[in-house]
C-alpha positions as CSV (number, residue, x, y, z in Angstrom):
1,X,3.7,-37.3,-59.2
2,X,3.1,-34.3,-57.1
3,X,5.9,-32.3,-55.6
4,X,4.9,-33.4,-52.1
5,X,5.0,-37.1,-53.1
6,X,8.5,-36.7,-54.7
7,X,9.8,-34.9,-51.6
8,X,8.2,-37.6,-49.4
9,X,9.7,-40.4,-51.5
10,X,13.2,-38.8,-51.3
11,X,12.8,-38.3,-47.5
12,X,11.8,-41.9,-47.1
13,X,14.8,-43.1,-49.1
14,X,17.1,-41.3,-46.6
15,X,15.2,-42.8,-43.7
16,X,15.5,-46.2,-45.2
17,X,19.2,-45.8,-45.9
18,X,19.8,-44.7,-42.3
19,X,17.6,-47.5,-41.0
20,X,19.3,-50.2,-42.9
21,X,22.8,-49.1,-41.9
22,X,21.9,-48.5,-38.3
23,X,20.0,-51.8,-38.0
24,X,23.0,-53.8,-39.2
25,X,25.2,-51.9,-36.8
26,X,22.9,-52.3,-33.8
27,X,22.5,-56.1,-34.4
28,X,26.2,-56.6,-34.8
29,X,27.3,-54.4,-31.9
30,X,24.9,-52.9,-29.4
31,X,21.7,-50.9,-29.4
32,X,22.4,-47.2,-28.4
33,X,21.6,-45.9,-25.0
34,X,22.4,-42.2,-25.7
35,X,19.3,-40.0,-25.6
36,X,20.1,-38.4,-29.0
37,X,20.2,-41.7,-30.8
38,X,17.1,-43.0,-29.1
39,X,15.3,-39.8,-30.2
40,X,16.5,-40.5,-33.8
41,X,15.3,-44.1,-33.5
42,X,11.9,-42.8,-32.4
43,X,11.8,-40.5,-35.4
44,X,12.6,-43.4,-37.7
45,X,9.8,-45.4,-36.1
46,X,7.4,-42.6,-36.6
47,X,8.5,-42.2,-40.3
48,X,7.9,-45.9,-41.0
49,X,4.5,-45.8,-39.2
50,X,3.5,-42.9,-41.4
51,X,4.7,-44.8,-44.4
52,X,2.4,-47.7,-43.5
53,X,-0.5,-45.2,-43.2
54,X,0.3,-43.5,-46.5
55,X,0.5,-46.9,-48.2
56,X,-3.1,-47.5,-47.1
57,X,-4.2,-44.2,-48.6
58,X,-2.1,-44.0,-51.8
59,X,-3.3,-45.6,-55.0
60,X,-0.7,-48.0,-56.4
61,X,1.0,-47.1,-59.7
62,X,-0.6,-50.1,-61.5
63,X,-4.1,-49.9,-60.1
64,X,-7.1,-50.1,-62.3
65,X,-10.3,-48.1,-62.0
66,X,-12.0,-50.7,-59.8
67,X,-9.4,-50.2,-57.0
68,X,-10.1,-46.5,-56.4
69,X,-11.5,-46.9,-52.9
70,X,-9.3,-46.9,-49.8
71,X,-10.8,-50.1,-48.6
72,X,-9.7,-51.9,-51.7
73,X,-6.2,-50.4,-51.4
74,X,-6.0,-51.6,-47.8
75,X,-7.2,-55.1,-48.6
76,X,-4.7,-55.3,-51.5
77,X,-1.9,-54.1,-49.2
78,X,-2.7,-56.6,-46.5
79,X,-3.2,-59.5,-48.9
80,X,0.2,-58.8,-50.5
81,X,2.0,-59.8,-47.3
82,X,4.0,-56.6,-47.2
83,X,1.8,-55.1,-44.5
84,X,2.9,-57.8,-41.9
85,X,6.5,-57.5,-43.0
86,X,6.3,-53.7,-42.7
87,X,4.6,-54.0,-39.3
88,X,7.2,-56.4,-37.8
89,X,10.0,-54.2,-39.2
90,X,8.4,-51.0,-37.8
91,X,7.2,-52.2,-34.4
92,X,9.4,-50.7,-31.7
93,X,10.6,-53.9,-30.1
94,X,13.5,-51.9,-28.7
95,X,11.1,-50.4,-26.1
96,X,10.2,-53.8,-24.7
97,X,12.3,-54.5,-21.6
98,X,13.5,-57.8,-20.4
99,X,11.8,-58.7,-17.2
100,X,14.8,-60.4,-15.7
101,X,17.4,-57.7,-16.4
102,X,15.3,-54.6,-16.3
103,X,17.2,-52.9,-19.0
104,X,16.5,-52.3,-22.7
105,X,18.9,-55.0,-23.9
106,X,16.4,-57.0,-26.0
107,X,18.4,-58.9,-28.6
108,X,15.4,-60.4,-30.3
109,X,13.8,-57.1,-30.7
110,X,16.8,-55.7,-32.5
111,X,16.9,-58.8,-34.8
112,X,13.4,-57.8,-36.0
113,X,14.9,-54.5,-37.2
114,X,16.8,-56.6,-39.8
115,X,13.5,-57.0,-41.6
116,X,14.0,-53.4,-42.7
117,X,16.8,-54.7,-44.9
118,X,14.3,-55.9,-47.5
119,X,14.1,-52.2,-48.5
120,X,17.7,-52.1,-49.7
121,X,16.6,-52.3,-53.3
122,X,15.0,-48.9,-52.8
123,X,18.4,-47.5,-51.8
124,X,20.0,-49.1,-54.8
125,X,17.4,-47.2,-57.0
126,X,19.3,-44.1,-56.0
127,X,22.2,-45.4,-57.9
128,X,20.2,-46.2,-61.0
129,X,21.8,-45.1,-64.3
130,X,18.6,-44.1,-66.0
131,X,17.8,-41.5,-63.2
132,X,21.3,-40.2,-63.6
133,X,20.9,-40.0,-67.4
134,X,17.8,-37.8,-66.9
135,X,19.8,-35.5,-64.6
136,X,22.7,-35.2,-67.1
137,X,20.3,-34.5,-69.9
138,X,18.7,-31.6,-68.0
139,X,22.2,-30.3,-67.0
140,X,23.6,-30.1,-70.6
141,X,20.4,-29.2,-72.4
142,X,21.7,-25.8,-73.6
143,X,24.9,-27.2,-75.1
144,X,25.7,-28.2,-78.7
145,X,25.2,-31.8,-79.7
146,X,28.9,-32.6,-79.7
147,X,29.5,-31.1,-76.2
148,X,26.3,-32.9,-74.9
149,X,27.7,-36.3,-76.1
150,X,31.1,-35.7,-74.6
151,X,29.7,-34.4,-71.3
152,X,27.2,-37.3,-71.2
153,X,30.0,-39.9,-71.7
154,X,32.3,-38.3,-69.2
155,X,29.6,-37.9,-66.5
156,X,28.4,-41.5,-67.2
157,X,31.8,-42.9,-66.6
158,X,32.3,-40.8,-63.4
159,X,28.9,-42.0,-62.2
160,X,29.8,-45.6,-62.8
161,X,33.1,-45.3,-60.8
162,X,31.3,-43.6,-57.9
163,X,28.5,-46.2,-58.1
164,X,31.1,-49.0,-57.9
165,X,32.8,-47.4,-54.9
166,X,29.5,-46.9,-53.1
167,X,28.3,-50.5,-53.8
168,X,31.7,-51.8,-52.6
169,X,31.4,-49.8,-49.4
170,X,27.8,-51.0,-48.8
171,X,28.7,-54.7,-49.4
172,X,31.7,-54.4,-47.2
173,X,29.8,-52.8,-44.4
174,X,27.0,-55.3,-44.4
175,X,29.4,-58.2,-44.7
176,X,31.5,-56.8,-41.8
177,X,28.4,-56.4,-39.6
178,X,27.2,-59.9,-40.4
179,X,30.7,-61.4,-39.7
180,X,30.8,-59.6,-36.3
181,X,27.3,-60.7,-35.4
182,X,28.1,-64.4,-36.3
183,X,31.4,-64.2,-34.4
184,X,29.7,-62.8,-31.3
185,X,27.5,-65.9,-31.2
186,X,30.6,-68.1,-30.8
187,X,31.8,-68.8,-27.3
């Protein structure tokens, strides 16, 4: 991959992480009305819109020679069903106002933001052990074999503990937001 694509993928991982956490929070509690958070939400909307456009232009990793045209890439993206899911998750339903209340409190629009949660596996890829192993290999490349093995084992164990803590926090967070959302539906 080129350096731009690696930077773009890393940037989108952070946007996806923010979007998943904020979507769960907004569904469970309330959509923000502060101007700074609304600007951030517009920024996330623009990022997801550009991602849809880039998916229509980028050649998939497992594409063959016959699928080199952009029209074929777009057809394949639309046929896969991910286009419609991405479109519904990206569409700014939060801008649609209720006609009877006149404010931006649109609970169904915020529920569509939960479709962004299908991207959680991309966040969990950040916690992948094989990526971390490559990082450790590059970090200890100048050491002797004995020190490399010891550093590798120590770093691997530290990473597993940090990964366990982060996964526990993520699961607790989403479970808490889901519980609060379900409890708010009760009279």
